[in-house]
Coordinates of C-alpha atoms and ligand atoms in Angstrom, one line a residue:
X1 CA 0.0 0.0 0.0
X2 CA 1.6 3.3 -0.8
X3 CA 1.4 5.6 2.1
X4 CA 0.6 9.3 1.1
X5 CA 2.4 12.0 3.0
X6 CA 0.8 14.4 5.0
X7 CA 2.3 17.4 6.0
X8 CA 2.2 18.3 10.0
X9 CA 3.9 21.5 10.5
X10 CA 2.9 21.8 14.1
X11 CA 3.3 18.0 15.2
X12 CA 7.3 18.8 16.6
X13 CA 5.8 21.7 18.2
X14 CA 3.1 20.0 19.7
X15 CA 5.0 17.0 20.8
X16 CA 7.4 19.4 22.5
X17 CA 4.3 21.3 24.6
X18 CA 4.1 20.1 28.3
X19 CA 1.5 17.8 28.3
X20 CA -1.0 17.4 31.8
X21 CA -1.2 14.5 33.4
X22 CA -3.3 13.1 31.7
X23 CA -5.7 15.4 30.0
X24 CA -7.8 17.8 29.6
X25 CA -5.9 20.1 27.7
X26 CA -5.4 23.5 28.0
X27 CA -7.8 25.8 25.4
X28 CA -4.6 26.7 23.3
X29 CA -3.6 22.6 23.2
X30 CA -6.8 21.7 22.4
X31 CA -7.0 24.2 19.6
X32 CA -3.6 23.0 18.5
X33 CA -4.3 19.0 18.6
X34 CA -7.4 19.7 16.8
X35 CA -5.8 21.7 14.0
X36 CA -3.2 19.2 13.8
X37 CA -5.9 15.9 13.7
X38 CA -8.0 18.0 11.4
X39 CA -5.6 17.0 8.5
X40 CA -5.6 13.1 9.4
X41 CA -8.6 13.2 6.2
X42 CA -10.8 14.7 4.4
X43 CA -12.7 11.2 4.0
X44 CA -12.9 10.4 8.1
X45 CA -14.2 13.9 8.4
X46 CA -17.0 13.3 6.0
X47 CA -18.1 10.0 7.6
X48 CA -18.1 11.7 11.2
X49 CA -20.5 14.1 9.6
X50 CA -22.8 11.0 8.4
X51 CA -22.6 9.3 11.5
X52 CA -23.6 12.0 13.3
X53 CA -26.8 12.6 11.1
X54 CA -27.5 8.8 11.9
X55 CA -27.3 9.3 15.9
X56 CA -24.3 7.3 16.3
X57 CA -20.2 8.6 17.5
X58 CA -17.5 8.2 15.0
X59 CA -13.7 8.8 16.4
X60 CA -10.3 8.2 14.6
X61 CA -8.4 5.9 17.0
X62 CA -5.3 4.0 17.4
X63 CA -2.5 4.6 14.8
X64 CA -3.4 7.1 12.6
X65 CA -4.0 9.3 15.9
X66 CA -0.6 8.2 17.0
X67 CA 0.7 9.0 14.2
X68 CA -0.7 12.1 13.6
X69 CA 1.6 13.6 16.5
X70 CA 4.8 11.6 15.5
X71 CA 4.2 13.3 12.0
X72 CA 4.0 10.3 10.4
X73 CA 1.7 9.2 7.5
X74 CA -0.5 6.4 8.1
X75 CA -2.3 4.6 5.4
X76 CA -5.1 2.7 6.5
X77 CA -7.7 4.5 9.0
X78 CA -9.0 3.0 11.9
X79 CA -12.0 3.8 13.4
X80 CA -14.1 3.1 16.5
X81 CA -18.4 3.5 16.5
X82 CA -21.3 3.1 18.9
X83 CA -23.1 1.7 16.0
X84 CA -23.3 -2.0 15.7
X85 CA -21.7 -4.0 12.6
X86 CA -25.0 -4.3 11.1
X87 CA -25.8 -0.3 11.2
X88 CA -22.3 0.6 10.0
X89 CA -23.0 -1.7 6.8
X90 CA -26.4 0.4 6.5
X91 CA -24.8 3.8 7.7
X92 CA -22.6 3.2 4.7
X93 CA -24.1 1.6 2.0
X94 CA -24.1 4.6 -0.3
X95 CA -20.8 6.2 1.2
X96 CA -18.5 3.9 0.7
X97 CA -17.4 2.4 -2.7
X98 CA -16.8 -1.3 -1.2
X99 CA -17.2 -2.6 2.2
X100 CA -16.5 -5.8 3.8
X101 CA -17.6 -7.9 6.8
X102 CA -13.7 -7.7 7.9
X103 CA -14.1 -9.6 10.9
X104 CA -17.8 -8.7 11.7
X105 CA -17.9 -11.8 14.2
X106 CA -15.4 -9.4 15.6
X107 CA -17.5 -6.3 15.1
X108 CA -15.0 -5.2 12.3
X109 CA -16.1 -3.4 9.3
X110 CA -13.7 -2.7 6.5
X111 CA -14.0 0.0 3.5
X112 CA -12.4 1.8 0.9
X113 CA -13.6 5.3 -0.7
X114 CA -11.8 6.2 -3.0
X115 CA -7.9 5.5 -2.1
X116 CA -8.6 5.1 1.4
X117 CA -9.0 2.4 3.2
X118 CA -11.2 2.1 6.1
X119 CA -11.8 0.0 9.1
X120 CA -14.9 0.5 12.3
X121 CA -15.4 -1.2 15.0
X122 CA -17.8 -1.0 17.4
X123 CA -16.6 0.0 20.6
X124 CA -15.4 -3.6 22.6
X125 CA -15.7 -3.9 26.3
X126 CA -13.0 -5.2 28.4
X127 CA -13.9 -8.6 29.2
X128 CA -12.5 -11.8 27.7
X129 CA -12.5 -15.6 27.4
X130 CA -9.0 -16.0 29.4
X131 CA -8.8 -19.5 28.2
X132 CA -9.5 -19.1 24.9
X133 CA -7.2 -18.3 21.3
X134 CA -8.2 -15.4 20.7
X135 CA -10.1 -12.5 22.7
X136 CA -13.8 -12.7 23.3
X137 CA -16.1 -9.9 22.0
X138 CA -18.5 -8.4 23.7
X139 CA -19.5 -4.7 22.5
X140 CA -18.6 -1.6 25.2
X141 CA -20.6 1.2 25.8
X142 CA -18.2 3.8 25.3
X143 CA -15.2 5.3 23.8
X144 CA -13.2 5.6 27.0
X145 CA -14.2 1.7 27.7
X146 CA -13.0 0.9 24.2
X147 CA -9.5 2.6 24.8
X148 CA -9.4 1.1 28.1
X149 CA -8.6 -2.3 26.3
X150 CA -6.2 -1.0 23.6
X151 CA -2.6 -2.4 23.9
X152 CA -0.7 0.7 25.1
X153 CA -1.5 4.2 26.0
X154 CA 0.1 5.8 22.9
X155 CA -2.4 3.6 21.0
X156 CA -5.7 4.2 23.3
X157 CA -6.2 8.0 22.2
X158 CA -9.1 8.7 19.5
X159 CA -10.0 12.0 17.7
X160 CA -13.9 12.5 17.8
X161 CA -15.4 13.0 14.3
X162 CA -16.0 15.5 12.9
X163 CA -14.8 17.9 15.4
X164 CA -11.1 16.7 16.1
X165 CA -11.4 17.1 19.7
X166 CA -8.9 14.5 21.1
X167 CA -10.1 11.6 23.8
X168 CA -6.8 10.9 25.9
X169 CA -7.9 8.8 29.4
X170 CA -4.6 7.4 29.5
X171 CA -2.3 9.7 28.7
X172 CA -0.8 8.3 25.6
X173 CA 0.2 11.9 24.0
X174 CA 2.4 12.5 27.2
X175 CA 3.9 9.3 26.6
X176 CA 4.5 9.9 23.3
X177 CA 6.2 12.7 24.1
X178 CA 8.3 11.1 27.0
X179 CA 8.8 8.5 24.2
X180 CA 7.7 5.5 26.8
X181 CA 5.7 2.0 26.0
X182 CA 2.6 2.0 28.6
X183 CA -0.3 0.0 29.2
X184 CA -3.7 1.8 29.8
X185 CA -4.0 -0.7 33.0
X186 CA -2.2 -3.5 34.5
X187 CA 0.7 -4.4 32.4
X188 CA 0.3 -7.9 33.8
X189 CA -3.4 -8.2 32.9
X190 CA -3.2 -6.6 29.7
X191 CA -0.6 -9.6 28.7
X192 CA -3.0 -12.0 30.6
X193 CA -5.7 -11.0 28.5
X194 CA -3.7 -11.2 24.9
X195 CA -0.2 -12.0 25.1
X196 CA 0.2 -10.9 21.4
X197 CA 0.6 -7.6 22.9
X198 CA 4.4 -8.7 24.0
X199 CA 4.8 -8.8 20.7
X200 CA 3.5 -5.8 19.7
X201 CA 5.3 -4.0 22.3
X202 CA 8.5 -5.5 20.3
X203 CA 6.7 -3.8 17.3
X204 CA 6.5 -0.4 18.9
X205 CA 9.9 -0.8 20.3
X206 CA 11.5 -1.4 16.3
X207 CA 8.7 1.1 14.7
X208 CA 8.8 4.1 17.2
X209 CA 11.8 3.8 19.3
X210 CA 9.8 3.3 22.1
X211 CA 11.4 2.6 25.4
X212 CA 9.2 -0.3 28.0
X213 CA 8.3 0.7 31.3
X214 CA 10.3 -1.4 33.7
X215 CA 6.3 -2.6 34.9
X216 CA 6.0 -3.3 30.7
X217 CA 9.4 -5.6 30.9
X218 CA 8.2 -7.0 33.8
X219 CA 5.3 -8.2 32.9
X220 CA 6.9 -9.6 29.8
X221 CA 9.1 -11.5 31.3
X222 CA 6.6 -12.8 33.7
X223 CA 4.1 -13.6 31.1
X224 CA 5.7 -14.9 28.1
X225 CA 4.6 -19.0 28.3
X226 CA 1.3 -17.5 27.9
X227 CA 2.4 -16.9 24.3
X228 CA 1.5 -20.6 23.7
X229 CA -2.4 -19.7 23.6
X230 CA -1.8 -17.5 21.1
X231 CA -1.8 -19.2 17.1
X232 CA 1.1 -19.4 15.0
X233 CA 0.1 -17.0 12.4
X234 CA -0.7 -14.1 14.6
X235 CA 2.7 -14.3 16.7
X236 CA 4.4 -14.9 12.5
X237 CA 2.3 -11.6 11.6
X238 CA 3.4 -9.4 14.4
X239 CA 7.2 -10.5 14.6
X240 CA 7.6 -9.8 10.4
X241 CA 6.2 -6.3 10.5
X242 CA 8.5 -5.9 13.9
X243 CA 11.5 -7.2 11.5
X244 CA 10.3 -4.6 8.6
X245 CA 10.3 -1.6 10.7
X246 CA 11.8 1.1 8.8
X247 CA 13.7 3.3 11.6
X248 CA 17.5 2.2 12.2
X249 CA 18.5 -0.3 14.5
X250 CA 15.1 -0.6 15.3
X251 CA 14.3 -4.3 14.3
X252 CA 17.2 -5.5 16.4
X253 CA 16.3 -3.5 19.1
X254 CA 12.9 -5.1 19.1
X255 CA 14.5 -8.3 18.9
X256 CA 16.8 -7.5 21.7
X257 CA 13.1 -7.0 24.1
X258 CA 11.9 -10.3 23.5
X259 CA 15.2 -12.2 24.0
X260 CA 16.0 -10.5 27.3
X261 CA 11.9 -10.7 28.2
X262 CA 12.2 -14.4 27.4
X263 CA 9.6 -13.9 25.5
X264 CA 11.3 -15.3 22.1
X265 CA 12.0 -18.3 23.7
X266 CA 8.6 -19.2 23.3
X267 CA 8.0 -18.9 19.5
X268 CA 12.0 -18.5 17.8
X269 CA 13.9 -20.1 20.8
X270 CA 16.9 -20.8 18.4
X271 CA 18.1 -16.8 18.7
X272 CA 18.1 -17.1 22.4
X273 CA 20.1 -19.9 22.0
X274 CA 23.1 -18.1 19.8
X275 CA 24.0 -16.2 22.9
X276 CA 25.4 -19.4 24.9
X277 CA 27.7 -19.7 21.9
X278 CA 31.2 -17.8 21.5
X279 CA 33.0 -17.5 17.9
X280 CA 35.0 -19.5 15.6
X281 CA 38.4 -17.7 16.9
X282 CA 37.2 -18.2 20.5
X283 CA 36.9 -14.5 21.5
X284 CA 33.7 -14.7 22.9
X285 CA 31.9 -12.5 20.8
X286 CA 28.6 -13.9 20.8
X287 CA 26.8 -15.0 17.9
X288 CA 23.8 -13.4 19.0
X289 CA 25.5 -10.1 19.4
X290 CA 26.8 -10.9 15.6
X291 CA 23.7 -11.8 14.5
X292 CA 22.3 -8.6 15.2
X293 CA 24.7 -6.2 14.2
X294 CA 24.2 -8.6 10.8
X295 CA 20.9 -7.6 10.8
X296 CA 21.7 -4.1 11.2
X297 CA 24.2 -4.1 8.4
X298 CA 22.2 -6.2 5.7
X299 CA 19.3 -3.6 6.5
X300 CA 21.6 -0.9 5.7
X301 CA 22.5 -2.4 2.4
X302 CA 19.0 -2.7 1.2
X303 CA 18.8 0.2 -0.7
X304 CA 22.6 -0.7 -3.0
X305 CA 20.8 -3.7 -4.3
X306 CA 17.4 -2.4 -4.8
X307 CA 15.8 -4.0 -1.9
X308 CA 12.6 -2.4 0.1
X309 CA 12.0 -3.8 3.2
X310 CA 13.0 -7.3 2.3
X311 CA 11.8 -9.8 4.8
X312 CA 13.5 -12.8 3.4
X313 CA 16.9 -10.6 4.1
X314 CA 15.6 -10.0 7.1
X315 CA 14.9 -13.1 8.2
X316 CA 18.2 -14.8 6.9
X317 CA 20.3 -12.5 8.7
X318 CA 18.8 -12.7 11.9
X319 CA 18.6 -16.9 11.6
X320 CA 22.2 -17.1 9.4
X321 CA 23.9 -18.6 12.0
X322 CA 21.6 -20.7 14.2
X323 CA 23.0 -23.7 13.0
X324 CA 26.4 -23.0 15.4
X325 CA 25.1 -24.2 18.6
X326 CA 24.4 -27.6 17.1
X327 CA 27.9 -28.5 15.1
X328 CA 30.2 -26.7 17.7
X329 CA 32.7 -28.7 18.3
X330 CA 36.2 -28.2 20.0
X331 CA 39.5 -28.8 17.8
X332 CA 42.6 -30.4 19.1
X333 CA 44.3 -26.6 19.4
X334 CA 41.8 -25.3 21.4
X335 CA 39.8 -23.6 18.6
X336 CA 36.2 -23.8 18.1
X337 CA 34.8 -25.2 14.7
X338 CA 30.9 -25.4 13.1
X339 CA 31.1 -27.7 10.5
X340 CA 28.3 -27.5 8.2
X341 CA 26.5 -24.6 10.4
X342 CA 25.4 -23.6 7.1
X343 CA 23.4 -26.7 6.0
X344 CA 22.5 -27.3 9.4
X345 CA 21.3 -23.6 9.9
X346 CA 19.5 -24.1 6.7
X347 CA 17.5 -27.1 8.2
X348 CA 16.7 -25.3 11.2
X349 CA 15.6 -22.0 9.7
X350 CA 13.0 -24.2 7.6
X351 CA 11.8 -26.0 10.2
X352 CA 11.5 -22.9 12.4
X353 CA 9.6 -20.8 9.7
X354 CA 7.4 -23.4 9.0
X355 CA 6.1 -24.2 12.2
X356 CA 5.4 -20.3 12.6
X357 CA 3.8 -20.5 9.3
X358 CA 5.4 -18.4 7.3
X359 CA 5.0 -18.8 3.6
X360 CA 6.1 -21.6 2.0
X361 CA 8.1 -19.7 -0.6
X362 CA 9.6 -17.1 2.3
X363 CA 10.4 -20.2 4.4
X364 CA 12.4 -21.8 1.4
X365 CA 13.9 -18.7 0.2
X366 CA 15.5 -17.9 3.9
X367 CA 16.5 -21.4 4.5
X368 CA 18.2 -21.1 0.9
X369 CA 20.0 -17.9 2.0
X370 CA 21.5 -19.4 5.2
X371 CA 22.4 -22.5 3.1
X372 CA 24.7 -20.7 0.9
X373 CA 26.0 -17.9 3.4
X374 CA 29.5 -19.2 3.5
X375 CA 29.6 -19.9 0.1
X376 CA 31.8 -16.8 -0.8
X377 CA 34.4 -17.7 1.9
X378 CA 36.2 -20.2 -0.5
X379 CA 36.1 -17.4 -3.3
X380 CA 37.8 -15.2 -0.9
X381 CA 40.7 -17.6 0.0
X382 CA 41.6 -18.5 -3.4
X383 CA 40.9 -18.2 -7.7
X384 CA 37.5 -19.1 -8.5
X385 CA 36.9 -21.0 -12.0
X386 CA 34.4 -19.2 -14.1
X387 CA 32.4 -22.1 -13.4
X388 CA 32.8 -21.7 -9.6
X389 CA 31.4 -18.0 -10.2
X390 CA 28.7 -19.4 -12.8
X391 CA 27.8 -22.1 -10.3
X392 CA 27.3 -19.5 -7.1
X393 CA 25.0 -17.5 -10.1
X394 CA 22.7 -20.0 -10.8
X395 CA 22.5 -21.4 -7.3
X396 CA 21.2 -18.1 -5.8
X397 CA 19.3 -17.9 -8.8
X398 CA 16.8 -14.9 -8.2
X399 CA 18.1 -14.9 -4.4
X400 CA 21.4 -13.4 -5.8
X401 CA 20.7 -9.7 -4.6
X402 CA 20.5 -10.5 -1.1
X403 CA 22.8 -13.3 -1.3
X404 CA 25.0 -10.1 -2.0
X405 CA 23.3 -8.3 1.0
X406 CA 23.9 -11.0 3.0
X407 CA 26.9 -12.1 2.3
X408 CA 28.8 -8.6 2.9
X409 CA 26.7 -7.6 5.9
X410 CA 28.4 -11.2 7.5
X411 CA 31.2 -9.2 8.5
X412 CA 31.1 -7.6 12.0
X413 CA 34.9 -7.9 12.8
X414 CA 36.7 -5.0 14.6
X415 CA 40.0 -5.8 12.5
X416 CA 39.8 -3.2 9.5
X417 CA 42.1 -4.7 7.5
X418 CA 40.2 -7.9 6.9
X419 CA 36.8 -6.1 6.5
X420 CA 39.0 -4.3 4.1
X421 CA 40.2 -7.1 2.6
X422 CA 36.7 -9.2 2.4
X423 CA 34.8 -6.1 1.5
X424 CA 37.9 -6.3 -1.8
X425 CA 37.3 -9.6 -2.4
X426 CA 33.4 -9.4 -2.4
X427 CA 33.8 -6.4 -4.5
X428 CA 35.9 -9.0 -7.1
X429 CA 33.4 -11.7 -7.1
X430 CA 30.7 -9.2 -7.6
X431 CA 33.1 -7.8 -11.0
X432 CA 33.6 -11.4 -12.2
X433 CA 29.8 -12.1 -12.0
X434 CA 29.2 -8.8 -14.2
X435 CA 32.2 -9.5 -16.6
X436 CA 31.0 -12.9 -17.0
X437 CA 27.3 -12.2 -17.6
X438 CA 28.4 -9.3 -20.4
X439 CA 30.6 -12.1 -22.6
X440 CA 28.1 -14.7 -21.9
X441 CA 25.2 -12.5 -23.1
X442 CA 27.6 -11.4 -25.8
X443 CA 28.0 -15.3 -26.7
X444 CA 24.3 -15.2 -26.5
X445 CA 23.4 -13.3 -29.0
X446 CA 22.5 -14.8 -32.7
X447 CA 21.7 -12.9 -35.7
X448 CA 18.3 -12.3 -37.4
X449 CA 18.5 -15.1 -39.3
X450 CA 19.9 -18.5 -38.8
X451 CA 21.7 -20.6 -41.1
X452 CA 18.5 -22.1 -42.7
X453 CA 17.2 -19.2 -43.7
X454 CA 20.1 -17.9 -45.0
X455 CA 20.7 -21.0 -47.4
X456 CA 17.0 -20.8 -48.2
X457 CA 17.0 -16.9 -49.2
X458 CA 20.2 -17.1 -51.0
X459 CA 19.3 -21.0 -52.3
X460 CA 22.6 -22.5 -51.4
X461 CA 23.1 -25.4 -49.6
X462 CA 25.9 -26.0 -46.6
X463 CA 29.2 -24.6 -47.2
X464 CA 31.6 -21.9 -46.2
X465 CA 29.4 -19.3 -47.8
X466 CA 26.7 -19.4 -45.5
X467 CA 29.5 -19.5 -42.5
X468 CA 30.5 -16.1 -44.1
X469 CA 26.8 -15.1 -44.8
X470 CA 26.0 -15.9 -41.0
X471 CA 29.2 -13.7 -39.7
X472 CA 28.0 -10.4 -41.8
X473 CA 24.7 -10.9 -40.0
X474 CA 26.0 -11.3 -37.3
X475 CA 28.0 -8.2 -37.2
X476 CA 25.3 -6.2 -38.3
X477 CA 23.3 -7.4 -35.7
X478 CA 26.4 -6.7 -33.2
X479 CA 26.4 -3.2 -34.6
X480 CA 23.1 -2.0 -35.1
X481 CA 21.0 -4.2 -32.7
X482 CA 17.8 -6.8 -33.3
X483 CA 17.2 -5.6 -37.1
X484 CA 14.2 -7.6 -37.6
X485 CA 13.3 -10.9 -40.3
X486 CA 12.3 -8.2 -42.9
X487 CA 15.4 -6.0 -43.0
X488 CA 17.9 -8.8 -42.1
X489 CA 16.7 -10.3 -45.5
X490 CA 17.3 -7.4 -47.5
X491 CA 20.5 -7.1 -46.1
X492 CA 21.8 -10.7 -46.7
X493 CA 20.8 -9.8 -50.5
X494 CA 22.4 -6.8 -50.4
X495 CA 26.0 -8.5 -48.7
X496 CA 25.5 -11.1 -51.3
X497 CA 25.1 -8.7 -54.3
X498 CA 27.8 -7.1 -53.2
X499 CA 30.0 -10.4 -53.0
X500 CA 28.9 -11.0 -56.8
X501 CA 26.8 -14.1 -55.7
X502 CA 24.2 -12.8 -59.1
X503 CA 21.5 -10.3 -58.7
X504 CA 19.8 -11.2 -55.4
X505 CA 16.2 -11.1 -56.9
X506 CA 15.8 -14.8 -55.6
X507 CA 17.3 -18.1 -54.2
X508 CA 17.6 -19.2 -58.6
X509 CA 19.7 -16.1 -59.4
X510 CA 22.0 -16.4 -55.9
X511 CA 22.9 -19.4 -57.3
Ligands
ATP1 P1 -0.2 0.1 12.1 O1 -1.6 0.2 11.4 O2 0.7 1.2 11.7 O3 0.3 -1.3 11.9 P2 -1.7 0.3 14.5 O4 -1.4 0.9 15.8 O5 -2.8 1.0 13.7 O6 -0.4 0.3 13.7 P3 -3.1 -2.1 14.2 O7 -2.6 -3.5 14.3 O8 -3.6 -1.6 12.9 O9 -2.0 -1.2 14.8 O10 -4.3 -2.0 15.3 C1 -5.1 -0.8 15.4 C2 -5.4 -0.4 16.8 O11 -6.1 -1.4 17.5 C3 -4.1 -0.2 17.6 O12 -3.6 1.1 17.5 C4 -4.6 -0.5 19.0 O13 -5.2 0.6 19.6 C5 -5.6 -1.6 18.8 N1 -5.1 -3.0 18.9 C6 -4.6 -3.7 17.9 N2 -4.2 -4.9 18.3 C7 -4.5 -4.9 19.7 C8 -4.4 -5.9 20.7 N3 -3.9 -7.1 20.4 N4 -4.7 -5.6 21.9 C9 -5.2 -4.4 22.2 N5 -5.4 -3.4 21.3 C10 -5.0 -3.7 20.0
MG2 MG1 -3.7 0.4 11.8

């Protein structure tokens, strides 16, 4: 989904006010927060105005009002109503150009007028099945109930529609401001009640730079088995759009939370596991420490090989080297060695990706990318054949980019000179890939016509003529480009007028 920008001159300035604790505002705030949520859309605007001629609220909640004060843009609206499901659908009928029962067991409505995509819910009360998957509905009476069971506080502010005038029980825009990770109630209780939340607090942490309340990473840490109730597919959801955060350092910082929470332990426990383990050389720099700064790196080097938020890159440089723990082994000088923590890795990342349910073409890609991390090592140690460099082609096959990525982020040593020197030799490999693709396409190429149809035009038959024939072609075809059946005809006839081979009117006067 492209996100459009919207322009928030006043959102620094806002953000930088002292805030109350909680709210009300002051007049001048109020008139300030309501200028700046007045530009969320045009389209909410007009749908606050419909409600309201129905009898019913309408407020803007969640991230676009989050996101309004961060002076972000934020593509999809959400919304929150008094109106059942079934009203909304009739509220809108005529409005909106499509809607959709979203998750109407839920009490989720989804829309889209014009470019913008909408989703209403009817305000949820707090209470929930504790045993079961996934949160039990039942409808709340008001706004200030519905925020009450939003994940954090910086999430659990609306924007009344149509008049902008901001709903903040918890004091999310305070906390926004103070840049903290809060829960509207109990931390404990809100992770009780949907331990995805952990996760999403990871999320927040990667997208925002959000710091955890010590109570928030307390409660993590207390609560993370309860991840179990929670399916597969959610937790898979949550921790991808955590890795494709777009700020700096902010995946592995997310990461970072639910390995020292504990919480990863219960859905990914093989990156735990990477910090029991020190490094080839024996130094002691953990592999988890490596695999983040990894992470870091191949994020960084996205944008060179025309990458976008690339989750399979992601994902193989967090899980490159989770094969070490299993194929440590201890060599007769002391060293440390991994055979095969490539292959082994590979396995592993498969069988990890699967079972969080991942798609079945992510989960081979990754598992494919941690296969053949190591791959370049033996390039860099000695002369590769062309067919060692034509082998590591067509193995990465369309994975090559971020085989590239991957490859040169895999260096996180403190010694310049080797970076140096495998940053060189990467650099090498990646010019005898390119030299090699240019004189293979080169070998490639044919003329317009093959040998056939030149002995046919010119109504020869095999011989050193049509080898001759075929070169001219081929020259022309070297020079000019593709000329085309037509024109490559005339000019054989012309090349074999010129060559005296009779008046090229036919194959009988060629002859
Ligand atoms: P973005 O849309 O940028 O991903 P968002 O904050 O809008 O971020 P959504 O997943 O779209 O996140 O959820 C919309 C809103 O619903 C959130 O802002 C939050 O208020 C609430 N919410 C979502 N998931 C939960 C949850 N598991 N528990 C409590 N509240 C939630
Ligand atoms: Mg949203």
């Amino acid at each position: 989904m492209t996100r459009r920008p919207i322009s928030l001159p006043s959102s620094q300035r806002l953000l930088s006010m002292p805030v109350p604790d909680p709210t009300p505002l002051t007049a001048p705030q109020r008139r300030a927060v309501a200028a700046l949520l007045s530009v969320i859309s045009p389209v909410a605007d007009e749908l606050g105005r419909l409600f309201a001629s129905h009898g019913h609220e309408l407020a803007l909640v969640g991230g676009p009002v989050r996101d309004a004060f961060l002076g972000r843009s934020h593509s999809d609206l959400d919304l929150a109503t008094d109106a059942p499901p079934e009203r909304v659908l009739e509220i809108t009928r005529e409005w909106a150009d499509a809607s959709w029962p979203v998750g109407i067991a839920f009490g989720t409505v989804g829309m889209r007028k014009g470019d913008v995509h909408l989703e209403i819910t009817t305000y949820r009360s707090e209470e929930y099945e504790r045993t079961s998957r996934k949160p039990g509905v039942s409808y709340g009476r008001s706004l200030t109930e519905d925020l009450s069971r939003r994940d954090f506080t910086v999430n659990a502010m609306a924007a009344r529609l149509p008049g902008h005038e901001l709903v903040d029980p918890f004091g999310g825009l305070r906390d926004l401001h103070d840049r903290v990770l809060r829960t509207p109630g109990l931390a404990q209780d809100s992770f009780h009640d949907d331990p995805l939340r952990m996760l999403r607090a990871a999320r927040f942490v990667a997208e925002l730079g959000l710091t955890p309340l010590p109570e928030v990473r307390a409660a993590m840490a207390e609560l993370a088995p309860r991840l179990e109730i929670v399916s597969r597919e959610r937790i898979a959801a949550e921790f991808a759009k955590m890795l494709l955060a777009d700020r700096p350092g902010g995946p592995s910082a997310g990461i970072d939370l639910l390995v020292e929470t504990g919480v990863a332990e219960h859905f990914i426990p093989e990156v735990p596991r990477l910090r029991l383990e020190v490094d080839e050389h024996h130094r002691h720099k953990d592999v988890y420490r490596h695999s983040l700064t990894v992470l870091d790196q191949a994020i960084a080097l996205e944008g060179r090989y025309g990458l976008q938020r690339d989750l399979r890159l992601r994902l193989a440089a967090l899980l490159h080297d989770i094969g070490k723990p299993r194929t440590r082994s201890l060599l007769p000088d002391g060293r440390v060695a991994f055979h095969h923590h490539d292959s082994v890795g590979a396995k592993l990342a498969r069988a990890r990706l699967t079972e969080l349910r991942f798609p079945n073409d992510v989960t081979a890609d990754v598992a494919k990318l941690v296969g053949l991390h190591l791959r370049f090592h033996g390039f860099a140690t000695g002369e590769w054949t062309d067919s060692a460099v034509r082998r590591y082609v067509t193995d990465a096959g369309p994975l090559l980019s971020r085989l590239h990525a991957l490859t040169r982020a895999d260096c996180t040593t403190r010694n310049r000179a080797k970076a140096i020197r495998l940053a060189g030799g990467y650099d090498e490999l990646e010019r005898r890939i390119a030299e090699l693709a240019q004189r293979e396409e080169l070998a490639s190429i044919r003329p317009d016509l093959d040998g056939h149809e030149i002995m046919k035009l010119l109504g020869i038959g095999p011989g050193p003529l049509v080898g001759r024939a075929y070169r001219h072609l081929l020259d022309l075809r070297l020079e000019h480009g593709p000329l085309g059946h037509e024109r490559a005809a005339q000019e054989l006839l012309r090349w074999a007028r010129a060559e005296g081979l009779g008046d090229g009117d036919g194959p009988a006067s060629a002859r």
